[in-house]
Amino acid sequence: MMTASSRDIFRPRTSVSVTDNQLIDIKLTRTASLTSSDGRLSPPGSPSTPPPPQFNGSATKKELVDNMPKIERQKSNKTRRTTFSKNIKKFVTQSRKNSVSENKFQSQASPAAQDTLSKSYNGGNAYGMTSAEQDPSMFQVELPTKKEIIAHSKICALMGGYTTIHRDFDFNALSGLPHSFLEEEYEKSSEEEPLTDKFAGSCHRDVVKKLLACADDIVVEGFFREYEYTVEDNDKESERMEACVLSSDSLRQIIVCFRGSMALSKSSLSGKEPSCILHKEHTVLIMPTFGTAYFGTPIEKRVFALLANLTTHKPFFDVVITGHAFGAAMATIAGMRYASSNSQMRVSCHVFGSPRIGGEEWRQMVHSVPNLRVYRVENGSDPYVSLPSSNNWVHCGHAIQINGDGTSVEFEARRFDRRPTAAFNNKKMLGFAKTGKGKVDHQIQSYDKKLTRSGDKWFADFREVKGNGIQANNERRTLA
């Protein structure tokens, strides 16, 4: 419906209607009465004020211009027409100060109001990019290089074995120090003269040596150690959670390595089915042991805060989260949560000897995050990868299997692996893990040894993928 104000806005301006004649007379009279012959303003009723022009109801714009006062005619033709056109527009068209303009409203609206407008429909926050096993993102099925897997295994070996050298070593003493500087200082030092004068705190030479062997340009960015106390046991060592954050320019990665204490690693990995809700933001069921250990300390908050700072200064680096055994489970949970809240980042989980964390819902949720890539490295007869042994538990991500020993080591990648559980109960599997080949294959040093000494052997594609598939527009489509 067209209102009075809208009628005036859309009225043709080639002529003035009878109803507007009086308004024009008033406006022109008022303007002329305030202007003297010398161009200065004079009060109404002054002798020098010329009489106002008279118009009939069908006066055109040209007639209005021709009957303007002489003071206006003394101006240049261009200035006169421009000035009068503005006056006519102002007189005839109603003021729009009180009319609502959508663009003006949006520009003046507060951020809260704009957010309310953009999300005024139901479920506005529920939309986002997702993926699935049947239709994964290209990043999810991107194959890792052997170089990066070796670097991550060495980092896990460092975190898992440094306590035998220095029980409470603080990696923050090495934070920010370049690889070349550490290498130079290590060569200058000796067992009699350790690296204590150059750093803030005591730095054991053997720890620095293992760090230098992880990668050619590895740099420690931060280190976090948290304790979870229980009523039964207040021993700090029994409930220690640690995370070391490193970076590598050659790999273009920010690496986070999680480590659980020996007591946590020996926690019961039994249960008929998942029974613990992961988080209020991710309402899937996982093993209570993992949920309690992960959220029992503020380590996630501290690690994610450091990652926010590092990714700002290193915007083209991927984030890789790794760990061994119990630390592998912590790394997978952290990777899923970090990737879910940072969809702009490429997040990878490269874990070693990881037990099962949850059931089918957990698996599908992990695979629905398109910027998260999960690879589980499994060594030979490592029994922990089959725990818990109930059929209600299932792995997530792809599997990299290491088969054989010595020079006969072979690598095989299984796409979204979900092989059935071995026919052993938890008790037998844990007993096998403590003795013989199961114990050896579970050690992170065994993983690192086979990866390092196998030369250039590596897989070219997933085991389930056969043929070349279909290549079109730089995109490959295959059936697995």
Short mmCIF file of C-alpha atoms in Angstrom, two decimals:
data_model
loop_
_atom_site.label_atom_id
_atom_site.label_comp_id
_atom_site.label_asym_id
_atom_site.label_seq_id
_atom_site.Cartn_x
_atom_site.Cartn_y
_atom_site.Cartn_z
CA MET A 1 0.00 0.00 0.00
CA MET A 2 1.34 3.47 -0.92
CA THR A 3 1.25 5.99 1.93
CA ALA A 4 1.26 9.78 1.73
CA SER A 5 5.01 9.97 2.14
CA SER A 6 5.63 7.26 -0.46
CA ARG A 7 3.23 9.01 -2.88
CA ASP A 8 5.29 12.17 -2.67
CA ILE A 9 8.54 10.26 -3.17
CA PHE A 10 7.40 8.54 -6.39
CA ARG A 11 5.40 11.50 -7.84
CA PRO A 12 6.74 12.76 -11.23
CA ARG A 13 8.64 16.01 -10.84
CA THR A 14 7.97 17.55 -14.28
CA SER A 15 4.99 19.47 -12.89
CA VAL A 16 3.61 20.60 -9.55
CA SER A 17 0.09 19.62 -8.55
CA VAL A 18 -2.51 22.05 -7.33
CA THR A 19 -2.34 20.65 -3.85
CA ASP A 20 1.32 21.59 -3.57
CA ASN A 21 0.92 25.12 -4.97
CA GLN A 22 0.37 26.79 -1.66
CA LEU A 23 3.34 25.02 -0.15
CA ILE A 24 5.60 26.32 -2.95
CA ASP A 25 4.28 29.85 -2.57
CA ILE A 26 5.05 29.79 1.14
CA LYS A 27 8.51 28.39 0.68
CA LEU A 28 9.49 30.75 -2.13
CA THR A 29 8.05 33.76 -0.34
CA ARG A 30 9.99 32.90 2.78
CA THR A 31 13.21 32.46 0.82
CA ALA A 32 12.81 35.68 -1.16
CA SER A 33 11.85 37.74 1.85
CA LEU A 34 15.08 36.86 3.62
CA THR A 35 17.33 37.89 0.70
CA SER A 36 18.27 41.52 -0.02
CA SER A 37 19.36 43.00 -3.35
CA ASP A 38 23.07 42.81 -2.41
CA GLY A 39 22.85 39.12 -1.58
CA ARG A 40 22.66 39.53 2.18
CA LEU A 41 19.85 38.33 4.40
CA SER A 42 17.25 40.90 5.42
CA PRO A 43 14.28 40.64 7.75
CA PRO A 44 10.84 39.93 6.33
CA GLY A 45 8.93 43.04 5.21
CA SER A 46 12.08 44.98 4.14
CA PRO A 47 11.53 47.53 1.27
CA SER A 48 14.17 45.80 -0.84
CA THR A 49 12.37 42.49 -0.71
CA PRO A 50 10.87 41.70 -4.14
CA PRO A 51 7.31 40.41 -4.31
CA PRO A 52 6.92 36.66 -4.41
CA PRO A 53 6.09 35.07 -7.76
CA GLN A 54 2.56 33.88 -8.42
CA PHE A 55 1.83 30.47 -9.98
CA ASN A 56 -1.22 28.66 -11.16
CA GLY A 57 -1.95 25.06 -10.26
CA SER A 58 -0.23 23.63 -13.37
CA ALA A 59 3.04 25.56 -13.09
CA THR A 60 5.97 23.70 -14.58
CA LYS A 61 9.58 23.65 -13.50
CA LYS A 62 10.51 26.05 -16.34
CA GLU A 63 7.85 28.57 -15.24
CA LEU A 64 9.16 28.39 -11.71
CA VAL A 65 12.68 29.08 -12.93
CA ASP A 66 11.60 31.98 -15.19
CA ASN A 67 9.73 33.66 -12.32
CA MET A 68 12.54 33.47 -9.79
CA PRO A 69 13.61 36.72 -8.10
CA LYS A 70 16.21 38.92 -9.91
CA ILE A 71 18.74 38.22 -7.20
CA GLU A 72 18.75 34.59 -8.32
CA ARG A 73 19.04 35.51 -12.01
CA GLN A 74 22.33 37.32 -11.36
CA LYS A 75 23.95 33.96 -10.62
CA SER A 76 25.42 31.82 -13.35
CA ASN A 77 23.01 29.63 -15.25
CA LYS A 78 24.52 26.43 -13.90
CA THR A 79 24.50 27.56 -10.28
CA ARG A 80 20.98 28.95 -10.53
CA ARG A 81 19.46 25.78 -11.93
CA THR A 82 21.31 23.57 -9.47
CA THR A 83 20.27 25.66 -6.47
CA PHE A 84 16.64 25.85 -7.51
CA SER A 85 16.45 22.16 -8.34
CA LYS A 86 17.62 21.36 -4.84
CA ASN A 87 15.07 23.77 -3.37
CA ILE A 88 12.21 22.30 -5.42
CA LYS A 89 13.20 18.82 -4.34
CA LYS A 90 13.34 19.95 -0.74
CA PHE A 91 10.00 21.79 -0.87
CA VAL A 92 7.97 19.20 -2.76
CA THR A 93 9.40 16.01 -1.24
CA GLN A 94 8.60 15.28 2.34
CA SER A 95 11.56 14.98 4.69
CA ARG A 96 12.88 11.42 5.10
CA LYS A 97 14.49 11.91 8.46
CA ASN A 98 11.83 9.81 10.12
CA SER A 99 11.54 7.19 7.40
CA VAL A 100 13.24 3.84 8.01
CA SER A 101 15.97 2.86 5.57
CA GLU A 102 17.09 -0.75 5.69
CA ASN A 103 20.69 0.05 4.77
CA LYS A 104 20.83 2.91 7.28
CA PHE A 105 19.40 0.68 9.99
CA GLN A 106 21.95 -2.03 9.33
CA SER A 107 24.84 0.41 9.41
CA GLN A 108 23.69 1.95 12.69
CA ALA A 109 22.64 -1.30 14.35
CA SER A 110 24.76 -2.63 17.17
CA PRO A 111 26.75 -5.85 16.63
CA ALA A 112 24.33 -7.65 18.94
CA ALA A 113 21.37 -6.51 16.85
CA GLN A 114 23.05 -7.54 13.61
CA ASP A 115 23.85 -10.94 15.10
CA THR A 116 20.22 -11.32 16.14
CA LEU A 117 19.02 -10.45 12.62
CA SER A 118 21.43 -12.86 10.93
CA LYS A 119 20.43 -15.71 13.24
CA SER A 120 16.76 -14.98 13.63
CA TYR A 121 15.78 -18.30 12.03
CA ASN A 122 15.65 -21.47 14.07
CA GLY A 123 18.73 -23.64 13.98
CA GLY A 124 20.99 -20.97 12.50
CA ASN A 125 23.98 -22.16 14.48
CA ALA A 126 23.49 -25.81 13.58
CA TYR A 127 24.71 -25.50 9.99
CA GLY A 128 28.29 -26.34 9.08
CA MET A 129 30.51 -28.40 6.80
CA THR A 130 30.50 -32.11 7.61
CA SER A 131 31.90 -35.27 6.09
CA ALA A 132 31.46 -39.02 6.41
CA GLU A 133 33.26 -42.27 5.70
CA GLN A 134 31.31 -42.64 2.46
CA ASP A 135 32.06 -39.08 1.37
CA PRO A 136 35.23 -37.84 3.13
CA SER A 137 36.97 -34.58 2.42
CA MET A 138 40.14 -34.67 0.34
CA PHE A 139 42.18 -33.78 3.40
CA GLN A 140 40.80 -36.69 5.41
CA VAL A 141 42.19 -39.24 2.93
CA GLU A 142 45.44 -37.42 2.23
CA LEU A 143 48.38 -39.78 2.81
CA PRO A 144 51.06 -38.78 5.33
CA THR A 145 54.75 -38.92 4.47
CA LYS A 146 57.11 -41.27 6.20
CA LYS A 147 59.32 -38.35 7.23
CA GLU A 148 56.63 -36.78 9.38
CA ILE A 149 55.54 -40.09 10.92
CA ILE A 150 59.17 -40.78 11.92
CA ALA A 151 59.47 -37.30 13.47
CA HIS A 152 56.28 -37.84 15.48
CA SER A 153 57.41 -41.27 16.69
CA LYS A 154 60.71 -39.77 17.90
CA ILE A 155 58.84 -37.02 19.76
CA CYS A 156 56.66 -39.65 21.45
CA ALA A 157 59.78 -41.63 22.33
CA LEU A 158 61.33 -38.50 23.83
CA MET A 159 58.25 -37.75 25.93
CA GLY A 160 57.89 -41.36 27.00
CA GLY A 161 61.50 -41.90 28.01
CA TYR A 162 62.84 -38.61 29.36
CA THR A 163 61.81 -39.48 32.93
CA THR A 164 64.49 -42.20 33.01
CA ILE A 165 67.05 -39.44 32.43
CA HIS A 166 65.53 -36.63 34.47
CA ARG A 167 62.26 -37.35 36.26
CA ASP A 168 60.99 -33.75 36.46
CA PHE A 169 62.71 -32.22 33.48
CA ASP A 170 61.02 -28.99 32.39
CA PHE A 171 60.99 -28.52 28.62
CA ASN A 172 60.08 -24.86 29.10
CA ALA A 173 63.79 -24.30 29.75
CA LEU A 174 64.29 -24.99 26.02
CA SER A 175 61.28 -23.02 24.82
CA GLY A 176 61.99 -20.78 21.82
CA LEU A 177 65.62 -21.84 21.40
CA PRO A 178 66.51 -22.54 17.74
CA HIS A 179 67.71 -25.98 16.73
CA SER A 180 71.08 -24.63 15.53
CA PHE A 181 71.70 -22.91 18.85
CA LEU A 182 70.91 -26.06 20.85
CA GLU A 183 73.14 -28.12 18.58
CA GLU A 184 76.04 -25.71 19.00
CA GLU A 185 75.68 -25.57 22.77
CA TYR A 186 75.37 -29.34 23.00
CA GLU A 187 78.65 -29.82 21.15
CA LYS A 188 80.39 -27.35 23.50
CA SER A 189 79.09 -29.09 26.63
CA SER A 190 80.15 -32.31 28.28
CA GLU A 191 79.09 -34.58 31.11
CA GLU A 192 81.32 -32.60 33.46
CA GLU A 193 80.01 -29.25 32.21
CA PRO A 194 76.29 -29.69 31.50
CA LEU A 195 74.00 -27.15 29.85
CA THR A 196 73.21 -25.24 33.05
CA ASP A 197 74.88 -21.88 32.44
CA LYS A 198 73.15 -21.17 29.15
CA PHE A 199 69.54 -21.86 30.12
CA ALA A 200 67.05 -20.99 32.82
CA GLY A 201 67.23 -24.18 34.84
CA SER A 202 69.08 -27.47 34.59
CA CYS A 203 69.11 -29.05 31.14
CA HIS A 204 70.35 -32.58 30.84
CA ARG A 205 72.53 -33.26 27.79
CA ASP A 206 70.85 -36.57 26.96
CA VAL A 207 67.40 -34.96 26.85
CA VAL A 208 68.69 -32.26 24.50
CA LYS A 209 70.35 -34.92 22.36
CA LYS A 210 67.06 -36.81 21.94
CA LEU A 211 65.27 -33.57 21.13
CA LEU A 212 67.77 -32.68 18.41
CA ALA A 213 67.27 -36.11 16.83
CA CYS A 214 63.50 -35.56 16.35
CA ALA A 215 63.88 -33.25 13.33
CA ASP A 216 66.46 -30.98 11.73
CA ASP A 217 64.75 -27.79 12.86
CA ILE A 218 62.60 -28.78 15.83
CA VAL A 219 61.81 -26.00 18.31
CA VAL A 220 60.08 -26.31 21.68
CA GLU A 221 57.22 -23.82 21.91
CA GLY A 222 55.77 -24.74 25.30
CA PHE A 223 55.37 -27.45 27.92
CA PHE A 224 52.53 -28.18 30.35
CA ARG A 225 52.42 -30.54 33.31
CA GLU A 226 49.23 -31.04 35.29
CA TYR A 227 48.35 -33.32 38.21
CA GLU A 228 45.04 -34.98 39.01
CA TYR A 229 44.73 -35.92 42.66
CA THR A 230 42.48 -38.70 43.89
CA VAL A 231 41.28 -39.62 47.36
CA GLU A 232 42.98 -43.00 47.28
CA ASP A 233 46.35 -41.83 45.99
CA ASN A 234 47.91 -38.38 46.27
CA ASP A 235 51.18 -39.36 44.64
CA LYS A 236 51.89 -36.75 41.96
CA GLU A 237 53.58 -39.25 39.68
CA SER A 238 50.53 -41.49 39.67
CA GLU A 239 48.20 -38.95 38.03
CA ARG A 240 50.46 -36.80 35.87
CA MET A 241 49.35 -35.44 32.48
CA GLU A 242 51.78 -33.66 30.19
CA ALA A 243 51.74 -31.97 26.79
CA CYS A 244 54.72 -30.63 24.86
CA VAL A 245 54.18 -28.21 21.96
CA LEU A 246 56.84 -28.03 19.24
CA SER A 247 57.18 -26.63 15.72
CA SER A 248 59.11 -27.52 12.58
CA ASP A 249 59.59 -25.23 9.59
CA SER A 250 60.60 -28.07 7.25
CA LEU A 251 57.44 -30.03 8.10
CA ARG A 252 55.40 -26.82 8.37
CA GLN A 253 53.70 -28.25 11.43
CA ILE A 254 52.86 -27.28 14.99
CA ILE A 255 53.11 -30.56 16.92
CA VAL A 256 51.42 -31.32 20.23
CA CYS A 257 52.51 -34.50 22.03
CA PHE A 258 50.38 -35.82 24.92
CA ARG A 259 51.80 -38.09 27.59
CA GLY A 260 49.94 -39.94 30.34
CA SER A 261 51.64 -41.20 33.47
CA MET A 262 52.41 -44.88 34.04
CA ALA A 263 49.54 -45.14 36.50
CA LEU A 264 47.11 -43.80 33.93
CA SER A 265 48.53 -46.10 31.28
CA LYS A 266 47.85 -49.10 33.53
CA SER A 267 44.28 -48.02 34.27
CA SER A 268 41.55 -50.50 33.54
CA LEU A 269 40.74 -50.63 29.84
CA SER A 270 37.76 -52.86 30.34
CA GLY A 271 34.07 -52.25 29.91
CA LYS A 272 31.25 -53.83 28.00
CA GLU A 273 30.22 -50.57 26.34
CA PRO A 274 30.96 -46.80 26.43
CA SER A 275 29.28 -45.19 29.42
CA CYS A 276 30.75 -41.68 29.83
CA ILE A 277 29.52 -38.61 27.96
CA LEU A 278 32.51 -36.90 26.39
CA HIS A 279 31.35 -33.29 26.90
CA LYS A 280 28.21 -31.19 26.83
CA GLU A 281 29.30 -29.94 23.40
CA HIS A 282 29.89 -33.49 22.13
CA THR A 283 27.32 -35.78 23.65
CA VAL A 284 28.79 -39.10 22.57
CA LEU A 285 29.80 -41.92 24.89
CA ILE A 286 33.43 -42.89 25.47
CA MET A 287 35.38 -44.87 28.06
CA PRO A 288 35.16 -43.23 31.52
CA THR A 289 38.91 -43.68 32.09
CA PHE A 290 39.73 -41.43 29.13
CA GLY A 291 37.07 -38.82 29.86
CA THR A 292 38.08 -38.47 33.51
CA ALA A 293 41.77 -38.20 32.69
CA TYR A 294 41.33 -35.68 29.87
CA PHE A 295 38.94 -33.30 31.61
CA GLY A 296 40.38 -33.85 35.09
CA THR A 297 43.01 -31.16 34.51
CA PRO A 298 43.01 -27.76 32.72
CA ILE A 299 45.61 -28.97 30.23
CA GLU A 300 43.27 -28.62 27.23
CA LYS A 301 42.60 -24.96 27.96
CA ARG A 302 46.29 -24.17 28.29
CA VAL A 303 47.32 -26.07 25.16
CA PHE A 304 44.56 -24.55 23.02
CA ALA A 305 45.48 -21.05 24.21
CA LEU A 306 49.07 -21.57 23.08
CA LEU A 307 47.90 -23.00 19.75
CA ALA A 308 45.78 -19.89 19.17
CA ASN A 309 48.90 -17.76 19.56
CA LEU A 310 51.16 -19.99 17.45
CA THR A 311 48.72 -20.37 14.56
CA THR A 312 48.45 -16.58 14.39
CA HIS A 313 52.21 -16.23 13.93
CA LYS A 314 52.47 -19.36 11.74
CA PRO A 315 49.28 -19.18 9.63
CA PHE A 316 50.40 -21.72 7.01
CA PHE A 317 51.34 -24.47 9.47
CA ASP A 318 49.19 -27.54 10.08
CA VAL A 319 48.42 -28.68 13.61
CA VAL A 320 49.43 -32.27 14.38
CA ILE A 321 48.52 -33.92 17.69
CA THR A 322 50.32 -37.13 18.61
CA GLY A 323 50.83 -39.53 21.49
CA HIS A 324 51.55 -43.13 22.41
CA ALA A 325 49.27 -45.60 24.22
CA PHE A 326 47.26 -43.64 26.80
CA GLY A 327 48.66 -40.43 25.33
CA ALA A 328 47.30 -41.52 21.95
CA ALA A 329 43.76 -41.58 23.35
CA MET A 330 44.26 -38.13 24.87
CA ALA A 331 45.65 -36.85 21.55
CA THR A 332 42.65 -38.17 19.59
CA ILE A 333 40.16 -36.50 21.93
CA ALA A 334 42.14 -33.25 21.81
CA GLY A 335 42.37 -33.39 18.02
CA MET A 336 38.63 -33.88 17.60
CA ARG A 337 37.79 -31.03 19.97
CA TYR A 338 40.35 -28.63 18.50
CA ALA A 339 39.36 -29.35 14.89
CA SER A 340 35.66 -28.95 15.70
CA SER A 341 36.20 -25.45 17.10
CA ASN A 342 38.78 -24.36 14.48
CA SER A 343 37.32 -25.29 11.11
CA GLN A 344 39.86 -23.11 9.29
CA MET A 345 42.77 -25.29 10.48
CA ARG A 346 44.08 -28.56 9.03
CA VAL A 347 44.34 -30.86 12.06
CA SER A 348 45.95 -34.30 12.01
CA CYS A 349 46.11 -37.01 14.69
CA HIS A 350 49.09 -39.32 14.21
CA VAL A 351 48.97 -41.69 17.18
CA PHE A 352 50.86 -44.86 18.09
CA GLY A 353 49.46 -47.93 19.82
CA SER A 354 46.11 -46.30 20.52
CA PRO A 355 43.37 -48.25 22.34
CA ARG A 356 39.73 -47.92 21.37
CA ILE A 357 38.11 -44.81 22.82
CA GLY A 358 34.39 -45.15 22.13
CA GLY A 359 31.70 -46.85 20.11
CA GLU A 360 30.04 -46.28 16.77
CA GLU A 361 28.72 -42.82 17.68
CA TRP A 362 32.23 -41.67 18.62
CA ARG A 363 33.61 -43.03 15.34
CA GLN A 364 30.99 -41.30 13.21
CA MET A 365 31.45 -38.00 15.04
CA VAL A 366 35.22 -38.03 14.44
CA HIS A 367 34.71 -38.81 10.76
CA SER A 368 32.16 -36.00 10.41
CA VAL A 369 34.82 -33.31 11.01
CA PRO A 370 36.17 -32.56 7.51
CA ASN A 371 39.32 -30.76 8.70
CA LEU A 372 40.40 -33.66 10.94
CA ARG A 373 42.61 -36.50 9.69
CA VAL A 374 43.29 -39.49 11.97
CA TYR A 375 46.03 -42.09 11.40
CA ARG A 376 46.69 -44.83 13.94
CA VAL A 377 50.09 -46.53 13.65
CA GLU A 378 49.94 -50.14 14.85
CA ASN A 379 53.06 -52.25 15.34
CA GLY A 380 52.89 -55.99 14.77
CA SER A 381 51.35 -57.73 17.76
CA ASP A 382 50.78 -54.66 19.94
CA PRO A 383 47.86 -55.87 22.12
CA TYR A 384 46.76 -52.41 23.26
CA VAL A 385 45.28 -51.59 19.85
CA SER A 386 42.66 -54.32 20.47
CA LEU A 387 41.56 -52.99 23.86
CA PRO A 388 38.83 -52.87 25.03
CA SER A 389 37.99 -56.16 23.39
CA SER A 390 34.19 -55.97 23.42
CA ASN A 391 32.42 -55.63 20.07
CA ASN A 392 30.77 -52.44 21.33
CA TRP A 393 34.09 -50.63 20.95
CA VAL A 394 35.44 -49.48 17.60
CA HIS A 395 38.43 -47.54 16.29
CA CYS A 396 38.24 -44.28 14.35
CA GLY A 397 40.38 -43.05 11.46
CA HIS A 398 42.79 -44.94 9.21
CA ALA A 399 45.30 -47.56 10.30
CA ILE A 400 48.99 -47.85 9.33
CA GLN A 401 50.12 -51.39 10.08
CA ILE A 402 53.79 -52.28 10.59
CA ASN A 403 54.37 -55.94 9.79
CA GLY A 404 57.58 -57.96 10.01
CA ASP A 405 60.93 -57.36 11.65
CA GLY A 406 64.37 -56.18 10.58
CA THR A 407 64.80 -55.75 6.84
CA SER A 408 61.48 -57.47 6.10
CA VAL A 409 59.34 -54.69 7.55
CA GLU A 410 56.30 -53.82 5.42
CA PHE A 411 53.81 -50.99 5.78
CA GLU A 412 50.13 -51.16 4.94
CA ALA A 413 47.46 -48.46 5.14
CA ARG A 414 43.82 -49.39 5.77
CA ARG A 415 41.20 -46.80 4.95
CA PHE A 416 38.77 -46.12 7.82
CA ASP A 417 39.84 -49.40 9.38
CA ARG A 418 37.28 -51.24 11.49
CA ARG A 419 38.58 -54.81 11.70
CA PRO A 420 36.79 -57.11 14.16
CA THR A 421 38.15 -57.52 17.66
CA ALA A 422 40.57 -60.34 18.29
CA ALA A 423 39.16 -63.34 20.15
CA PHE A 424 40.79 -62.49 23.51
CA ASN A 425 39.31 -60.97 26.61
CA ASN A 426 40.84 -57.95 28.33
CA LYS A 427 42.61 -60.00 30.98
CA LYS A 428 44.38 -62.23 28.47
CA MET A 429 45.30 -59.26 26.29
CA LEU A 430 46.82 -57.34 29.22
CA GLY A 431 48.73 -60.45 30.25
CA PHE A 432 50.08 -60.78 26.73
CA ALA A 433 51.10 -57.10 26.80
CA LYS A 434 53.31 -57.62 29.85
CA THR A 435 55.39 -60.44 28.43
CA GLY A 436 57.06 -61.59 25.23
CA LYS A 437 56.41 -60.09 21.83
CA GLY A 438 53.33 -58.17 22.92
CA LYS A 439 55.36 -56.15 25.42
CA VAL A 440 58.13 -55.43 22.89
CA ASP A 441 55.79 -54.41 20.08
CA HIS A 442 53.92 -52.03 22.35
CA GLN A 443 57.02 -50.01 23.26
CA ILE A 444 57.35 -46.73 21.38
CA GLN A 445 61.05 -47.47 20.85
CA SER A 446 60.02 -50.50 18.77
CA TYR A 447 57.79 -48.31 16.60
CA ASP A 448 60.60 -45.80 16.11
CA LYS A 449 63.17 -48.49 15.34
CA LYS A 450 61.10 -50.15 12.61
CA LEU A 451 60.18 -46.83 11.03
CA THR A 452 63.76 -45.56 11.03
CA ARG A 453 65.55 -48.72 9.86
CA SER A 454 63.14 -49.69 7.07
CA GLY A 455 64.69 -47.30 4.56
CA ASP A 456 62.41 -45.94 1.85
CA LYS A 457 59.70 -48.55 2.30
CA TRP A 458 56.27 -46.96 2.55
CA PHE A 459 52.78 -47.47 1.19
CA ALA A 460 51.66 -45.80 -2.02
CA ASP A 461 47.93 -45.88 -1.32
CA PHE A 462 45.30 -47.49 0.86
CA ARG A 463 45.11 -51.26 0.74
CA GLU A 464 41.42 -51.21 -0.22
CA VAL A 465 41.97 -48.91 -3.20
CA LYS A 466 42.62 -50.72 -6.47
CA GLY A 467 42.99 -49.24 -9.94
CA ASN A 468 43.50 -45.63 -10.91
CA GLY A 469 39.96 -44.42 -10.35
CA ILE A 470 38.51 -41.48 -12.27
CA GLN A 471 40.49 -38.27 -12.69
CA ALA A 472 38.55 -35.12 -13.65
CA ASN A 473 39.30 -31.46 -13.01
CA ASN A 474 42.20 -32.27 -10.67
CA GLU A 475 39.91 -34.37 -8.49
CA ARG A 476 40.25 -38.10 -8.05
CA ARG A 477 37.27 -40.34 -7.39
CA THR A 478 37.70 -43.93 -6.26
CA LEU A 479 35.63 -46.73 -4.79
CA ALA A 480 36.98 -48.37 -1.63
#
